[in-house]
Coordinates of C-alpha atoms in Angstrom, one line a residue:
X1 CA -7.3 3.3 -14.7
X2 CA -7.5 7.0 -14.2
X3 CA -4.7 7.5 -16.8
X4 CA -6.5 5.1 -19.2
X5 CA -9.8 7.0 -18.7
X6 CA -8.0 10.3 -19.4
X7 CA -6.3 8.8 -22.5
X8 CA -9.7 7.6 -23.7
X9 CA -11.3 11.0 -23.2
X10 CA -8.5 12.7 -25.2
X11 CA -8.7 10.1 -28.0
X12 CA -12.5 10.3 -28.1
X13 CA -12.4 14.0 -28.4
X14 CA -9.7 13.8 -31.1
X15 CA -11.8 11.5 -33.3
X16 CA -15.2 13.0 -32.5
X17 CA -15.2 15.0 -35.8
X18 CA -15.2 11.6 -37.7
X19 CA -18.6 10.5 -36.2
X20 CA -20.5 11.2 -39.4
X21 CA -18.4 8.6 -41.3
X22 CA -20.1 5.7 -39.5
X23 CA -23.7 5.3 -40.5
X24 CA -24.9 2.7 -38.0
X25 CA -25.2 3.7 -34.3
X26 CA -24.6 0.1 -33.1
X27 CA -21.3 0.2 -34.9
X28 CA -20.4 3.6 -33.5
X29 CA -21.1 2.3 -30.0
X30 CA -19.1 -0.8 -30.7
X31 CA -16.1 1.3 -31.9
X32 CA -16.3 3.6 -28.9
X33 CA -16.5 0.7 -26.5
X34 CA -13.5 -0.9 -28.3
X35 CA -11.6 2.4 -27.8
X36 CA -12.4 2.4 -24.1
X37 CA -11.4 -1.2 -23.8
X38 CA -8.1 -0.6 -25.7
X39 CA -7.4 2.4 -23.4
X40 CA -7.9 0.3 -20.3
X41 CA -6.4 -2.9 -21.5
X42 CA -3.6 -1.7 -23.8
X43 CA -1.0 -3.8 -22.0
X44 CA -2.9 -7.1 -22.6
X45 CA -2.9 -9.3 -25.7
X46 CA -6.4 -8.5 -27.1
X47 CA -8.2 -10.8 -29.6
X48 CA -9.7 -8.3 -32.0
X49 CA -11.8 -11.0 -33.8
X50 CA -13.3 -12.0 -30.4
X51 CA -14.0 -8.4 -29.6
X52 CA -15.8 -7.8 -32.9
X53 CA -17.8 -11.1 -32.4
X54 CA -18.8 -9.9 -28.9
X55 CA -20.1 -6.7 -30.4
X56 CA -22.0 -8.7 -33.1
X57 CA -20.0 -7.1 -35.9
X58 CA -18.2 -8.9 -38.7
X59 CA -14.4 -8.7 -38.1
X60 CA -13.6 -7.2 -41.5
X61 CA -16.4 -4.6 -41.1
X62 CA -15.2 -3.8 -37.6
X63 CA -11.6 -3.3 -38.7
X64 CA -12.6 -1.0 -41.6
X65 CA -15.0 1.0 -39.4
X66 CA -12.4 1.3 -36.6
X67 CA -9.8 2.7 -39.0
X68 CA -12.4 5.1 -40.6
X69 CA -13.2 6.5 -37.2
X70 CA -9.8 6.7 -35.6
X71 CA -7.4 6.9 -38.5
X72 CA -5.5 3.9 -37.2
X73 CA -5.8 0.2 -37.7
X74 CA -6.6 -1.4 -34.4
X75 CA -3.0 -2.7 -33.9
X76 CA -1.6 0.8 -34.7
X77 CA -4.0 2.3 -32.1
X78 CA -2.9 -0.1 -29.4
X79 CA 0.8 0.4 -30.4
X80 CA 0.3 4.2 -30.1
X81 CA -1.3 3.7 -26.6
X82 CA 1.6 1.5 -25.5
X83 CA 4.3 3.9 -26.7
X84 CA 2.5 6.9 -25.2
X85 CA 2.4 5.1 -21.8
X86 CA 6.1 4.0 -22.2
X87 CA 7.1 7.6 -22.8
X88 CA 5.3 8.7 -19.6
X89 CA 7.0 6.0 -17.6
X90 CA 10.4 6.8 -19.1
X91 CA 10.1 10.5 -18.3
X92 CA 8.8 10.0 -14.7
X93 CA 10.7 7.0 -13.4
X94 CA 14.0 5.2 -13.5
X95 CA 12.4 1.9 -14.3
X96 CA 14.4 -0.5 -16.5
X97 CA 13.4 -0.9 -20.2
X98 CA 12.4 -4.6 -19.4
X99 CA 10.1 -3.4 -16.6
X100 CA 8.6 -0.7 -18.8
X101 CA 8.1 -3.2 -21.7
X102 CA 6.3 -5.5 -19.4
X103 CA 4.1 -2.7 -17.9
X104 CA 2.9 -1.5 -21.3
X105 CA 2.5 -4.8 -23.1
X106 CA 5.6 -5.4 -25.1
X107 CA 7.1 -8.9 -25.1
X108 CA 10.6 -7.6 -24.4
X109 CA 12.7 -4.5 -24.0
X110 CA 14.1 -5.2 -27.5
X111 CA 10.6 -5.0 -29.0
X112 CA 9.8 -1.8 -27.1
X113 CA 13.1 -0.3 -28.3
X114 CA 12.5 -1.2 -31.9
X115 CA 8.9 0.2 -31.9
X116 CA 10.0 3.3 -30.0
X117 CA 12.8 4.1 -32.5
X118 CA 10.6 3.4 -35.5
X119 CA 7.8 5.7 -34.1
X120 CA 9.9 8.6 -32.7
X121 CA 13.2 8.3 -34.7
X122 CA 15.3 8.2 -31.5
X123 CA 16.5 5.4 -29.3
X124 CA 14.9 5.1 -25.9
X125 CA 18.0 5.8 -23.9
X126 CA 18.8 8.9 -25.9
X127 CA 15.2 10.2 -25.6
X128 CA 15.3 9.6 -21.8
X129 CA 18.6 11.6 -21.6
X130 CA 17.1 14.5 -23.6
X131 CA 13.9 14.7 -21.6
X132 CA 15.6 14.6 -18.2
X133 CA 18.8 16.5 -17.4
X134 CA 20.6 16.3 -14.1
X135 CA 21.5 19.4 -12.1
X136 CA 25.2 20.0 -11.6
X137 CA 27.0 21.4 -8.5
X138 CA 25.7 21.7 -4.9
X139 CA 22.1 21.3 -6.1
X140 CA 22.8 17.8 -7.3
X141 CA 20.7 16.4 -4.5
X142 CA 17.6 18.2 -5.7
X143 CA 15.1 16.4 -8.0
X144 CA 15.8 16.1 -11.7
X145 CA 14.6 18.8 -14.0
X146 CA 12.5 18.2 -17.0
X147 CA 13.9 20.0 -20.0
X148 CA 12.3 23.5 -20.3
X149 CA 11.4 23.8 -16.6
X150 CA 13.0 25.6 -13.7
X151 CA 13.0 25.1 -10.0
X152 CA 11.6 28.0 -8.0

């Protein structure tokens, strides 16, 4: 939840320059609430039509307004959140792809792999190997280094 709140804060700041594009304050609040909900529930299967209905906004209008504000269709926004979280998990744990896929809301490791490669142009395993490099020699028992960092 702390990570989701941080992600929402960053995304809200990133799109704040687009506020003037939405003329109705109720709609603005609805979009901001949807962004918060997506950030905290990105791993779940969300029903966007139900979300729009809950906000009292027509689905087609909600979709158009969401894209105008964020630059993403709602499904792209959620995909971006899922892939961002998957990258963090890949870089910081040795979790299996199936476990990561389940944690971030993909139906399978295959679907995560396909989406990752399409978004970043590199396979998950190759990306993981590039981001983390093992230490050779007597220091092999020390923690892994992230590329571009040094142990003091």
